[in-house]
Amino acid sequence: MKWLLILWGGPVLFLTSWYTLSYNDISFGIFMLSREANDLVFQMYGNVLGIAPETIPPLVARAMIFDSFIVFGLIALRKREAIVAWYRRRSDQSSVEAAARASEASLSSAP
């Protein structure tokens, strides 16, 4: 499970960091982090795919969100017993607290 998160999170973090830095032109003197490189990369992808370069970043963002749901779904499927136990403990605790509040309210309203 740890490797799944590393192999998913590493590229997501790398791509998000590169896009954020290059979009805002925070290059630190490195060409690949410049706005020119950002425009060039998306121009090349646009030419290869045959679509406008401006439409590629939202498509990539949607794909990353969809992949994230799949990864977290796999984690939830694998940890479902622990999640169900946590939910039951939480709901039992909240029902006990609600009962305690109800009994306090009835005692405080006594004459």
PDB file of N, CA and C in Angstrom:
ATOM      1  N   MET A   1       0.828  -1.187   0.000  1.00  0.00           N
ATOM      2  CA  MET A   1       0.000   0.000   0.000  1.00  0.00           C
ATOM      3  C   MET A   1       0.876   1.255   0.000  1.00  0.00           C
ATOM      4  N   LYS A   2       1.992   1.176   0.730  1.00  0.00           N
ATOM      5  CA  LYS A   2       2.894   2.313   0.785  1.00  0.00           C
ATOM      6  C   LYS A   2       3.448   2.613  -0.612  1.00  0.00           C
ATOM      7  N   TRP A   3       3.797   1.575  -1.349  1.00  0.00           N
ATOM      8  CA  TRP A   3       4.345   1.770  -2.689  1.00  0.00           C
ATOM      9  C   TRP A   3       3.299   2.310  -3.647  1.00  0.00           C
ATOM     10  N   LEU A   4       2.052   1.900  -3.466  1.00  0.00           N
ATOM     11  CA  LEU A   4       0.987   2.450  -4.311  1.00  0.00           C
ATOM     12  C   LEU A   4       0.884   3.958  -4.120  1.00  0.00           C
ATOM     13  N   LEU A   5       0.910   4.392  -2.878  1.00  0.00           N
ATOM     14  CA  LEU A   5       0.845   5.833  -2.606  1.00  0.00           C
ATOM     15  C   LEU A   5       2.078   6.577  -3.110  1.00  0.00           C
ATOM     16  N   ILE A   6       3.241   5.953  -2.991  1.00  0.00           N
ATOM     17  CA  ILE A   6       4.466   6.593  -3.479  1.00  0.00           C
ATOM     18  C   ILE A   6       4.443   6.693  -4.997  1.00  0.00           C
ATOM     19  N   LEU A   7       4.064   5.597  -5.666  1.00  0.00           N
ATOM     20  CA  LEU A   7       4.057   5.587  -7.129  1.00  0.00           C
ATOM     21  C   LEU A   7       2.936   6.438  -7.711  1.00  0.00           C
ATOM     22  N   TRP A   8       1.900   6.699  -6.937  1.00  0.00           N
ATOM     23  CA  TRP A   8       0.847   7.608  -7.384  1.00  0.00           C
ATOM     24  C   TRP A   8       1.173   9.041  -6.993  1.00  0.00           C
ATOM     25  N   GLY A   9       1.571   9.236  -5.753  1.00  0.00           N
ATOM     26  CA  GLY A   9       1.781  10.584  -5.234  1.00  0.00           C
ATOM     27  C   GLY A   9       3.019  11.270  -5.781  1.00  0.00           C
ATOM     28  N   GLY A  10       4.050  10.509  -6.075  1.00  0.00           N
ATOM     29  CA  GLY A  10       5.273  11.097  -6.606  1.00  0.00           C
ATOM     30  C   GLY A  10       5.043  11.840  -7.917  1.00  0.00           C
ATOM     31  N   PRO A  11       4.493  11.166  -8.940  1.00  0.00           N
ATOM     32  CA  PRO A  11       4.234  11.879 -10.198  1.00  0.00           C
ATOM     33  C   PRO A  11       3.215  13.010 -10.058  1.00  0.00           C
ATOM     34  N   VAL A  12       2.209  12.824  -9.210  1.00  0.00           N
ATOM     35  CA  VAL A  12       1.216  13.886  -9.020  1.00  0.00           C
ATOM     36  C   VAL A  12       1.881  15.110  -8.399  1.00  0.00           C
ATOM     37  N   LEU A  13       2.702  14.895  -7.398  1.00  0.00           N
ATOM     38  CA  LEU A  13       3.417  16.001  -6.754  1.00  0.00           C
ATOM     39  C   LEU A  13       4.382  16.666  -7.731  1.00  0.00           C
ATOM     40  N   PHE A  14       5.113  15.859  -8.501  1.00  0.00           N
ATOM     41  CA  PHE A  14       6.063  16.401  -9.466  1.00  0.00           C
ATOM     42  C   PHE A  14       5.355  17.235 -10.528  1.00  0.00           C
ATOM     43  N   LEU A  15       4.286  16.703 -11.110  1.00  0.00           N
ATOM     44  CA  LEU A  15       3.567  17.412 -12.162  1.00  0.00           C
ATOM     45  C   LEU A  15       2.919  18.692 -11.631  1.00  0.00           C
ATOM     46  N   THR A  16       2.315  18.613 -10.459  1.00  0.00           N
ATOM     47  CA  THR A  16       1.678  19.786  -9.872  1.00  0.00           C
ATOM     48  C   THR A  16       2.706  20.867  -9.540  1.00  0.00           C
ATOM     49  N   SER A  17       3.843  20.452  -9.001  1.00  0.00           N
ATOM     50  CA  SER A  17       4.899  21.414  -8.674  1.00  0.00           C
ATOM     51  C   SER A  17       5.442  22.070  -9.936  1.00  0.00           C
ATOM     52  N   TRP A  18       5.734  21.253 -10.961  1.00  0.00           N
ATOM     53  CA  TRP A  18       6.255  21.815 -12.203  1.00  0.00           C
ATOM     54  C   TRP A  18       5.254  22.783 -12.817  1.00  0.00           C
ATOM     55  N   TYR A  19       3.986  22.370 -12.889  1.00  0.00           N
ATOM     56  CA  TYR A  19       2.992  23.226 -13.521  1.00  0.00           C
ATOM     57  C   TYR A  19       2.822  24.536 -12.753  1.00  0.00           C
ATOM     58  N   THR A  20       2.758  24.472 -11.440  1.00  0.00           N
ATOM     59  CA  THR A  20       2.581  25.681 -10.630  1.00  0.00           C
ATOM     60  C   THR A  20       3.760  26.631 -10.792  1.00  0.00           C
ATOM     61  N   LEU A  21       4.970  26.088 -10.696  1.00  0.00           N
ATOM     62  CA  LEU A  21       6.153  26.946 -10.823  1.00  0.00           C
ATOM     63  C   LEU A  21       6.277  27.526 -12.228  1.00  0.00           C
ATOM     64  N   SER A  22       6.065  26.696 -13.253  1.00  0.00           N
ATOM     65  CA  SER A  22       6.242  27.202 -14.612  1.00  0.00           C
ATOM     66  C   SER A  22       5.099  28.122 -15.030  1.00  0.00           C
ATOM     67  N   TYR A  23       3.892  27.853 -14.575  1.00  0.00           N
ATOM     68  CA  TYR A  23       2.768  28.727 -14.919  1.00  0.00           C
ATOM     69  C   TYR A  23       2.965  30.120 -14.330  1.00  0.00           C
ATOM     70  N   ASN A  24       3.483  30.173 -13.117  1.00  0.00           N
ATOM     71  CA  ASN A  24       3.727  31.457 -12.450  1.00  0.00           C
ATOM     72  C   ASN A  24       5.110  32.021 -12.758  1.00  0.00           C
ATOM     73  N   ASP A  25       5.867  31.344 -13.617  1.00  0.00           N
ATOM     74  CA  ASP A  25       7.192  31.770 -14.061  1.00  0.00           C
ATOM     75  C   ASP A  25       8.153  31.966 -12.892  1.00  0.00           C
ATOM     76  N   ILE A  26       8.138  31.030 -11.974  1.00  0.00           N
ATOM     77  CA  ILE A  26       9.101  31.003 -10.873  1.00  0.00           C
ATOM     78  C   ILE A  26      10.166  29.992 -11.280  1.00  0.00           C
ATOM     79  N   SER A  27      11.164  30.470 -12.039  1.00  0.00           N
ATOM     80  CA  SER A  27      12.059  29.544 -12.720  1.00  0.00           C
ATOM     81  C   SER A  27      13.354  29.247 -11.976  1.00  0.00           C
ATOM     82  N   PHE A  28      13.758  30.071 -11.021  1.00  0.00           N
ATOM     83  CA  PHE A  28      15.025  29.898 -10.302  1.00  0.00           C
ATOM     84  C   PHE A  28      16.195  29.763 -11.275  1.00  0.00           C
ATOM     85  N   GLY A  29      16.064  30.333 -12.482  1.00  0.00           N
ATOM     86  CA  GLY A  29      17.123  30.259 -13.480  1.00  0.00           C
ATOM     87  C   GLY A  29      17.143  28.963 -14.275  1.00  0.00           C
ATOM     88  N   ILE A  30      16.156  28.099 -14.085  1.00  0.00           N
ATOM     89  CA  ILE A  30      16.076  26.824 -14.803  1.00  0.00           C
ATOM     90  C   ILE A  30      15.051  26.982 -15.917  1.00  0.00           C
ATOM     91  N   PHE A  31      15.466  26.677 -17.152  1.00  0.00           N
ATOM     92  CA  PHE A  31      14.569  26.887 -18.292  1.00  0.00           C
ATOM     93  C   PHE A  31      13.292  26.066 -18.159  1.00  0.00           C
ATOM     94  N   MET A  32      13.383  24.851 -17.686  1.00  0.00           N
ATOM     95  CA  MET A  32      12.211  23.974 -17.640  1.00  0.00           C
ATOM     96  C   MET A  32      11.130  24.499 -16.694  1.00  0.00           C
ATOM     97  N   LEU A  33      11.490  25.390 -15.791  1.00  0.00           N
ATOM     98  CA  LEU A  33      10.514  25.980 -14.877  1.00  0.00           C
ATOM     99  C   LEU A  33       9.995  27.329 -15.359  1.00  0.00           C
ATOM    100  N   SER A  34      10.382  27.742 -16.557  1.00  0.00           N
ATOM    101  CA  SER A  34       9.950  29.050 -17.067  1.00  0.00           C
ATOM    102  C   SER A  34       8.601  28.939 -17.753  1.00  0.00           C
ATOM    103  N   ARG A  35       7.957  30.070 -17.927  1.00  0.00           N
ATOM    104  CA  ARG A  35       6.662  30.123 -18.612  1.00  0.00           C
ATOM    105  C   ARG A  35       6.808  29.740 -20.078  1.00  0.00           C
ATOM    106  N   GLU A  36       7.969  30.059 -20.667  1.00  0.00           N
ATOM    107  CA  GLU A  36       8.210  29.669 -22.055  1.00  0.00           C
ATOM    108  C   GLU A  36       8.196  28.156 -22.212  1.00  0.00           C
ATOM    109  N   ALA A  37       8.815  27.450 -21.278  1.00  0.00           N
ATOM    110  CA  ALA A  37       8.832  25.988 -21.329  1.00  0.00           C
ATOM    111  C   ALA A  37       7.421  25.441 -21.139  1.00  0.00           C
ATOM    112  N   ASN A  38       6.656  26.053 -20.247  1.00  0.00           N
ATOM    113  CA  ASN A  38       5.273  25.628 -20.031  1.00  0.00           C
ATOM    114  C   ASN A  38       4.477  25.750 -21.324  1.00  0.00           C
ATOM    115  N   ASP A  39       4.570  26.900 -21.964  1.00  0.00           N
ATOM    116  CA  ASP A  39       3.845  27.108 -23.214  1.00  0.00           C
ATOM    117  C   ASP A  39       4.327  26.154 -24.304  1.00  0.00           C
ATOM    118  N   LEU A  40       5.635  25.924 -24.363  1.00  0.00           N
ATOM    119  CA  LEU A  40       6.200  25.032 -25.375  1.00  0.00           C
ATOM    120  C   LEU A  40       5.723  23.592 -25.170  1.00  0.00           C
ATOM    121  N   VAL A  41       5.721  23.126 -23.930  1.00  0.00           N
ATOM    122  CA  VAL A  41       5.282  21.757 -23.633  1.00  0.00           C
ATOM    123  C   VAL A  41       3.821  21.570 -24.034  1.00  0.00           C
ATOM    124  N   PHE A  42       2.965  22.497 -23.648  1.00  0.00           N
ATOM    125  CA  PHE A  42       1.554  22.339 -23.978  1.00  0.00           C
ATOM    126  C   PHE A  42       1.279  22.572 -25.459  1.00  0.00           C
ATOM    127  N   GLN A  43       2.112  23.383 -26.126  1.00  0.00           N
ATOM    128  CA  GLN A  43       1.988  23.542 -27.577  1.00  0.00           C
ATOM    129  C   GLN A  43       2.319  22.230 -28.275  1.00  0.00           C
ATOM    130  N   MET A  44       3.386  21.551 -27.810  1.00  0.00           N
ATOM    131  CA  MET A  44       3.754  20.261 -28.405  1.00  0.00           C
ATOM    132  C   MET A  44       2.661  19.220 -28.162  1.00  0.00           C
ATOM    133  N   TYR A  45       2.154  19.135 -26.937  1.00  0.00           N
ATOM    134  CA  TYR A  45       1.067  18.193 -26.655  1.00  0.00           C
ATOM    135  C   TYR A  45      -0.167  18.516 -27.481  1.00  0.00           C
ATOM    136  N   GLY A  46      -0.467  19.790 -27.637  1.00  0.00           N
ATOM    137  CA  GLY A  46      -1.612  20.191 -28.445  1.00  0.00           C
ATOM    138  C   GLY A  46      -1.446  19.783 -29.895  1.00  0.00           C
ATOM    139  N   ASN A  47      -0.236  19.933 -30.443  1.00  0.00           N
ATOM    140  CA  ASN A  47       0.019  19.526 -31.827  1.00  0.00           C
ATOM    141  C   ASN A  47      -0.099  18.017 -31.985  1.00  0.00           C
ATOM    142  N   VAL A  48       0.423  17.263 -31.023  1.00  0.00           N
ATOM    143  CA  VAL A  48       0.360  15.799 -31.099  1.00  0.00           C
ATOM    144  C   VAL A  48      -1.078  15.313 -30.986  1.00  0.00           C
ATOM    145  N   LEU A  49      -1.828  15.886 -30.058  1.00  0.00           N
ATOM    146  CA  LEU A  49      -3.202  15.440 -29.825  1.00  0.00           C
ATOM    147  C   LEU A  49      -4.203  16.070 -30.788  1.00  0.00           C
ATOM    148  N   GLY A  50      -3.819  17.158 -31.422  1.00  0.00           N
ATOM    149  CA  GLY A  50      -4.714  17.836 -32.345  1.00  0.00           C
ATOM    150  C   GLY A  50      -5.785  18.665 -31.664  1.00  0.00           C
ATOM    151  N   ILE A  51      -5.472  19.168 -30.462  1.00  0.00           N
ATOM    152  CA  ILE A  51      -6.415  20.021 -29.735  1.00  0.00           C
ATOM    153  C   ILE A  51      -5.702  21.309 -29.342  1.00  0.00           C
ATOM    154  N   ALA A  52      -6.483  22.267 -28.897  1.00  0.00           N
ATOM    155  CA  ALA A  52      -5.912  23.549 -28.473  1.00  0.00           C
ATOM    156  C   ALA A  52      -5.092  23.365 -27.196  1.00  0.00           C
ATOM    157  N   PRO A  53      -3.908  23.963 -27.127  1.00  0.00           N
ATOM    158  CA  PRO A  53      -3.060  23.808 -25.942  1.00  0.00           C
ATOM    159  C   PRO A  53      -3.705  24.303 -24.645  1.00  0.00           C
ATOM    160  N   GLU A  54      -4.627  25.269 -24.731  1.00  0.00           N
ATOM    161  CA  GLU A  54      -5.267  25.800 -23.526  1.00  0.00           C
ATOM    162  C   GLU A  54      -6.204  24.789 -22.877  1.00  0.00           C
ATOM    163  N   THR A  55      -6.661  23.802 -23.631  1.00  0.00           N
ATOM    164  CA  THR A  55      -7.604  22.827 -23.078  1.00  0.00           C
ATOM    165  C   THR A  55      -6.916  21.669 -22.367  1.00  0.00           C
ATOM    166  N   ILE A  56      -5.605  21.551 -22.499  1.00  0.00           N
ATOM    167  CA  ILE A  56      -4.898  20.402 -21.926  1.00  0.00           C
ATOM    168  C   ILE A  56      -4.786  20.474 -20.400  1.00  0.00           C
ATOM    169  N   PRO A  57      -4.401  21.606 -19.764  1.00  0.00           N
ATOM    170  CA  PRO A  57      -4.300  21.616 -18.295  1.00  0.00           C
ATOM    171  C   PRO A  57      -5.586  21.220 -17.562  1.00  0.00           C
ATOM    172  N   PRO A  58      -6.778  21.682 -17.968  1.00  0.00           N
ATOM    173  CA  PRO A  58      -7.973  21.206 -17.269  1.00  0.00           C
ATOM    174  C   PRO A  58      -8.220  19.708 -17.470  1.00  0.00           C
ATOM    175  N   LEU A  59      -7.879  19.189 -18.638  1.00  0.00           N
ATOM    176  CA  LEU A  59      -8.034  17.755 -18.880  1.00  0.00           C
ATOM    177  C   LEU A  59      -7.109  16.946 -17.970  1.00  0.00           C
ATOM    178  N   VAL A  60      -5.881  17.425 -17.814  1.00  0.00           N
ATOM    179  CA  VAL A  60      -4.920  16.749 -16.937  1.00  0.00           C
ATOM    180  C   VAL A  60      -5.392  16.828 -15.485  1.00  0.00           C
ATOM    181  N   ALA A  61      -5.905  17.970 -15.078  1.00  0.00           N
ATOM    182  CA  ALA A  61      -6.400  18.121 -13.700  1.00  0.00           C
ATOM    183  C   ALA A  61      -7.564  17.176 -13.434  1.00  0.00           C
ATOM    184  N   ARG A  62      -8.498  17.075 -14.384  1.00  0.00           N
ATOM    185  CA  ARG A  62      -9.622  16.145 -14.205  1.00  0.00           C
ATOM    186  C   ARG A  62      -9.151  14.705 -14.141  1.00  0.00           C
ATOM    187  N   ALA A  63      -8.161  14.361 -14.967  1.00  0.00           N
ATOM    188  CA  ALA A  63      -7.625  12.996 -14.942  1.00  0.00           C
ATOM    189  C   ALA A  63      -6.949  12.700 -13.610  1.00  0.00           C
ATOM    190  N   MET A  64      -6.228  13.684 -13.061  1.00  0.00           N
ATOM    191  CA  MET A  64      -5.573  13.475 -11.769  1.00  0.00           C
ATOM    192  C   MET A  64      -6.598  13.323 -10.655  1.00  0.00           C
ATOM    193  N   ILE A  65      -7.674  14.070 -10.709  1.00  0.00           N
ATOM    194  CA  ILE A  65      -8.743  13.938  -9.701  1.00  0.00           C
ATOM    195  C   ILE A  65      -9.404  12.574  -9.810  1.00  0.00           C
ATOM    196  N   PHE A  66      -9.692  12.143 -11.021  1.00  0.00           N
ATOM    197  CA  PHE A  66     -10.307  10.831 -11.221  1.00  0.00           C
ATOM    198  C   PHE A  66      -9.381   9.720 -10.719  1.00  0.00           C
ATOM    199  N   ASP A  67      -8.099   9.790 -11.056  1.00  0.00           N
ATOM    200  CA  ASP A  67      -7.141   8.800 -10.583  1.00  0.00           C
ATOM    201  C   ASP A  67      -7.039   8.812  -9.060  1.00  0.00           C
ATOM    202  N   SER A  68      -7.131   9.990  -8.462  1.00  0.00           N
ATOM    203  CA  SER A  68      -7.081  10.082  -7.005  1.00  0.00           C
ATOM    204  C   SER A  68      -8.268   9.372  -6.374  1.00  0.00           C
ATOM    205  N   PHE A  69      -9.460   9.544  -6.961  1.00  0.00           N
ATOM    206  CA  PHE A  69     -10.627   8.821  -6.449  1.00  0.00           C
ATOM    207  C   PHE A  69     -10.433   7.318  -6.551  1.00  0.00           C
ATOM    208  N   ILE A  70      -9.839   6.863  -7.631  1.00  0.00           N
ATOM    209  CA  ILE A  70      -9.594   5.425  -7.783  1.00  0.00           C
ATOM    210  C   ILE A  70      -8.606   4.938  -6.721  1.00  0.00           C
ATOM    211  N   VAL A  71      -7.520   5.674  -6.513  1.00  0.00           N
ATOM    212  CA  VAL A  71      -6.513   5.269  -5.523  1.00  0.00           C
ATOM    213  C   VAL A  71      -7.110   5.260  -4.120  1.00  0.00           C
ATOM    214  N   PHE A  72      -7.841   6.315  -3.751  1.00  0.00           N
ATOM    215  CA  PHE A  72      -8.432   6.353  -2.413  1.00  0.00           C
ATOM    216  C   PHE A  72      -9.542   5.314  -2.264  1.00  0.00           C
ATOM    217  N   GLY A  73     -10.225   5.002  -3.354  1.00  0.00           N
ATOM    218  CA  GLY A  73     -11.211   3.922  -3.323  1.00  0.00           C
ATOM    219  C   GLY A  73     -10.555   2.581  -3.063  1.00  0.00           C
ATOM    220  N   LEU A  74      -9.411   2.324  -3.687  1.00  0.00           N
ATOM    221  CA  LEU A  74      -8.680   1.083  -3.429  1.00  0.00           C
ATOM    222  C   LEU A  74      -8.212   1.010  -1.977  1.00  0.00           C
ATOM    223  N   ILE A  75      -7.749   2.135  -1.459  1.00  0.00           N
ATOM    224  CA  ILE A  75      -7.314   2.158  -0.055  1.00  0.00           C
ATOM    225  C   ILE A  75      -8.502   1.902   0.867  1.00  0.00           C
ATOM    226  N   ALA A  76      -9.642   2.538   0.579  1.00  0.00           N
ATOM    227  CA  ALA A  76     -10.826   2.341   1.410  1.00  0.00           C
ATOM    228  C   ALA A  76     -11.317   0.900   1.317  1.00  0.00           C
ATOM    229  N   LEU A  77     -11.241   0.310   0.141  1.00  0.00           N
ATOM    230  CA  LEU A  77     -11.650  -1.079  -0.016  1.00  0.00           C
ATOM    231  C   LEU A  77     -10.753  -2.001   0.795  1.00  0.00           C
ATOM    232  N   ARG A  78      -9.486  -1.690   0.795  1.00  0.00           N
ATOM    233  CA  ARG A  78      -8.546  -2.528   1.531  1.00  0.00           C
ATOM    234  C   ARG A  78      -8.665  -2.334   3.045  1.00  0.00           C
ATOM    235  N   LYS A  79      -9.019  -1.155   3.489  1.00  0.00           N
ATOM    236  CA  LYS A  79      -9.117  -0.840   4.923  1.00  0.00           C
ATOM    237  C   LYS A  79     -10.567  -0.775   5.405  1.00  0.00           C
ATOM    238  N   ARG A  80     -11.476  -1.431   4.711  1.00  0.00           N
ATOM    239  CA  ARG A  80     -12.897  -1.265   5.025  1.00  0.00           C
ATOM    240  C   ARG A  80     -13.262  -1.745   6.422  1.00  0.00           C
ATOM    241  N   GLU A  81     -12.618  -2.799   6.930  1.00  0.00           N
ATOM    242  CA  GLU A  81     -12.958  -3.257   8.288  1.00  0.00           C
ATOM    243  C   GLU A  81     -12.595  -2.199   9.320  1.00  0.00           C
ATOM    244  N   ALA A  82     -11.445  -1.586   9.167  1.00  0.00           N
ATOM    245  CA  ALA A  82     -11.029  -0.547  10.111  1.00  0.00           C
ATOM    246  C   ALA A  82     -11.931   0.680  10.002  1.00  0.00           C
ATOM    247  N   ILE A  83     -12.350   1.006   8.792  1.00  0.00           N
ATOM    248  CA  ILE A  83     -13.231   2.159   8.599  1.00  0.00           C
ATOM    249  C   ILE A  83     -14.592   1.898   9.221  1.00  0.00           C
ATOM    250  N   VAL A  84     -15.135   0.697   9.028  1.00  0.00           N
ATOM    251  CA  VAL A  84     -16.440   0.358   9.604  1.00  0.00           C
ATOM    252  C   VAL A  84     -16.361   0.345  11.132  1.00  0.00           C
ATOM    253  N   ALA A  85     -15.275  -0.198  11.695  1.00  0.00           N
ATOM    254  CA  ALA A  85     -15.112  -0.208  13.156  1.00  0.00           C
ATOM    255  C   ALA A  85     -15.011   1.216  13.695  1.00  0.00           C
ATOM    256  N   TRP A  86     -14.275   2.082  13.014  1.00  0.00           N
ATOM    257  CA  TRP A  86     -14.169   3.477  13.442  1.00  0.00           C
ATOM    258  C   TRP A  86     -15.527   4.150  13.390  1.00  0.00           C
ATOM    259  N   TYR A  87     -16.293   3.900  12.342  1.00  0.00           N
ATOM    260  CA  TYR A  87     -17.609   4.526  12.211  1.00  0.00           C
ATOM    261  C   TYR A  87     -18.552   4.040  13.314  1.00  0.00           C
ATOM    262  N   ARG A  88     -18.489   2.762  13.614  1.00  0.00           N
ATOM    263  CA  ARG A  88     -19.354   2.238  14.693  1.00  0.00           C
ATOM    264  C   ARG A  88     -18.977   2.816  16.042  1.00  0.00           C
ATOM    265  N   ARG A  89     -17.678   2.913  16.328  1.00  0.00           N
ATOM    266  CA  ARG A  89     -17.244   3.528  17.591  1.00  0.00           C
ATOM    267  C   ARG A  89     -17.703   4.973  17.661  1.00  0.00           C
ATOM    268  N   ARG A  90     -17.585   5.678  16.544  1.00  0.00           N
ATOM    269  CA  ARG A  90     -17.978   7.074  16.503  1.00  0.00           C
ATOM    270  C   ARG A  90     -19.474   7.238  16.702  1.00  0.00           C
ATOM    271  N   SER A  91     -20.277   6.417  16.056  1.00  0.00           N
ATOM    272  CA  SER A  91     -21.729   6.538  16.190  1.00  0.00           C
ATOM    273  C   SER A  91     -22.187   6.099  17.581  1.00  0.00           C
ATOM    274  N   ASP A  92     -21.535   5.088  18.170  1.00  0.00           N
ATOM    275  CA  ASP A  92     -21.881   4.684  19.532  1.00  0.00           C
ATOM    276  C   ASP A  92     -21.555   5.792  20.523  1.00  0.00           C
ATOM    277  N   GLN A  93     -20.409   6.433  20.343  1.00  0.00           N
ATOM    278  CA  GLN A  93     -20.008   7.510  21.240  1.00  0.00           C
ATOM    279  C   GLN A  93     -20.953   8.702  21.117  1.00  0.00           C
ATOM    280  N   SER A  94     -21.364   9.024  19.900  1.00  0.00           N
ATOM    281  CA  SER A  94     -22.258  10.169  19.732  1.00  0.00           C
ATOM    282  C   SER A  94     -23.638   9.880  20.310  1.00  0.00           C
ATOM    283  N   SER A  95     -24.105   8.619  20.237  1.00  0.00           N
ATOM    284  CA  SER A  95     -25.407   8.297  20.817  1.00  0.00           C
ATOM    285  C   SER A  95     -25.347   8.347  22.350  1.00  0.00           C
ATOM    286  N   VAL A  96     -24.215   7.941  22.931  1.00  0.00           N
ATOM    287  CA  VAL A  96     -24.051   8.021  24.387  1.00  0.00           C
ATOM    288  C   VAL A  96     -24.018   9.481  24.828  1.00  0.00           C
ATOM    289  N   GLU A  97     -23.314  10.329  24.073  1.00  0.00           N
ATOM    290  CA  GLU A  97     -23.250  11.753  24.404  1.00  0.00           C
ATOM    291  C   GLU A  97     -24.623  12.408  24.270  1.00  0.00           C
ATOM    292  N   ALA A  98     -25.400  12.008  23.271  1.00  0.00           N
ATOM    293  CA  ALA A  98     -26.740  12.565  23.085  1.00  0.00           C
ATOM    294  C   ALA A  98     -27.647  12.154  24.243  1.00  0.00           C
ATOM    295  N   ALA A  99     -27.526  10.902  24.691  1.00  0.00           N
ATOM    296  CA  ALA A  99     -28.325  10.447  25.825  1.00  0.00           C
ATOM    297  C   ALA A  99     -27.938  11.200  27.097  1.00  0.00           C
ATOM    298  N   ALA A 100     -26.652  11.459  27.288  1.00  0.00           N
ATOM    299  CA  ALA A 100     -26.200  12.192  28.468  1.00  0.00           C
ATOM    300  C   ALA A 100     -26.716  13.632  28.441  1.00  0.00           C
ATOM    301  N   ARG A 101     -26.707  14.242  27.267  1.00  0.00           N
ATOM    302  CA  ARG A 101     -27.233  15.605  27.154  1.00  0.00           C
ATOM    303  C   ARG A 101     -28.733  15.644  27.415  1.00  0.00           C
ATOM    304  N   ALA A 102     -29.435  14.630  26.967  1.00  0.00           N
ATOM    305  CA  ALA A 102     -30.879  14.582  27.176  1.00  0.00           C
ATOM    306  C   ALA A 102     -31.195  14.420  28.659  1.00  0.00           C
ATOM    307  N   SER A 103     -30.433  13.583  29.372  1.00  0.00           N
ATOM    308  CA  SER A 103     -30.693  13.399  30.797  1.00  0.00           C
ATOM    309  C   SER A 103     -30.333  14.660  31.576  1.00  0.00           C
ATOM    310  N   GLU A 104     -29.271  15.366  31.177  1.00  0.00           N
ATOM    311  CA  GLU A 104     -28.913  16.622  31.840  1.00  0.00           C
ATOM    312  C   GLU A 104     -29.993  17.670  31.623  1.00  0.00           C
ATOM    313  N   ALA A 105     -30.547  17.709  30.423  1.00  0.00           N
ATOM    314  CA  ALA A 105     -31.590  18.675  30.119  1.00  0.00           C
ATOM    315  C   ALA A 105     -32.839  18.384  30.944  1.00  0.00           C
ATOM    316  N   SER A 106     -33.164  17.118  31.135  1.00  0.00           N
ATOM    317  CA  SER A 106     -34.372  16.806  31.898  1.00  0.00           C
ATOM    318  C   SER A 106     -34.173  17.108  33.387  1.00  0.00           C
ATOM    319  N   LEU A 107     -32.966  16.930  33.910  1.00  0.00           N
ATOM    320  CA  LEU A 107     -32.701  17.234  35.310  1.00  0.00           C
ATOM    321  C   LEU A 107     -32.658  18.742  35.559  1.00  0.00           C
ATOM    322  N   SER A 108     -32.129  19.482  34.617  1.00  0.00           N
ATOM    323  CA  SER A 108     -32.018  20.916  34.834  1.00  0.00           C
ATOM    324  C   SER A 108     -33.381  21.602  34.750  1.00  0.00           C
ATOM    325  N   SER A 109     -34.334  20.963  34.102  1.00  0.00           N
ATOM    326  CA  SER A 109     -35.652  21.581  33.984  1.00  0.00           C
ATOM    327  C   SER A 109     -36.597  21.122  35.104  1.00  0.00           C
ATOM    328  N   ALA A 110     -36.074  20.345  36.064  1.00  0.00           N
ATOM    329  CA  ALA A 110     -36.920  19.895  37.160  1.00  0.00           C
ATOM    330  C   ALA A 110     -37.196  21.062  38.113  1.00  0.00           C
ATOM    331  N   PRO A 111     -38.376  21.048  38.768  1.00  0.00           N
ATOM    332  CA  PRO A 111     -38.714  22.162  39.679  1.00  0.00           C
ATOM    333  C   PRO A 111     -37.880  22.169  40.946  1.00  0.00           C
TER     334      PRO A 111
END
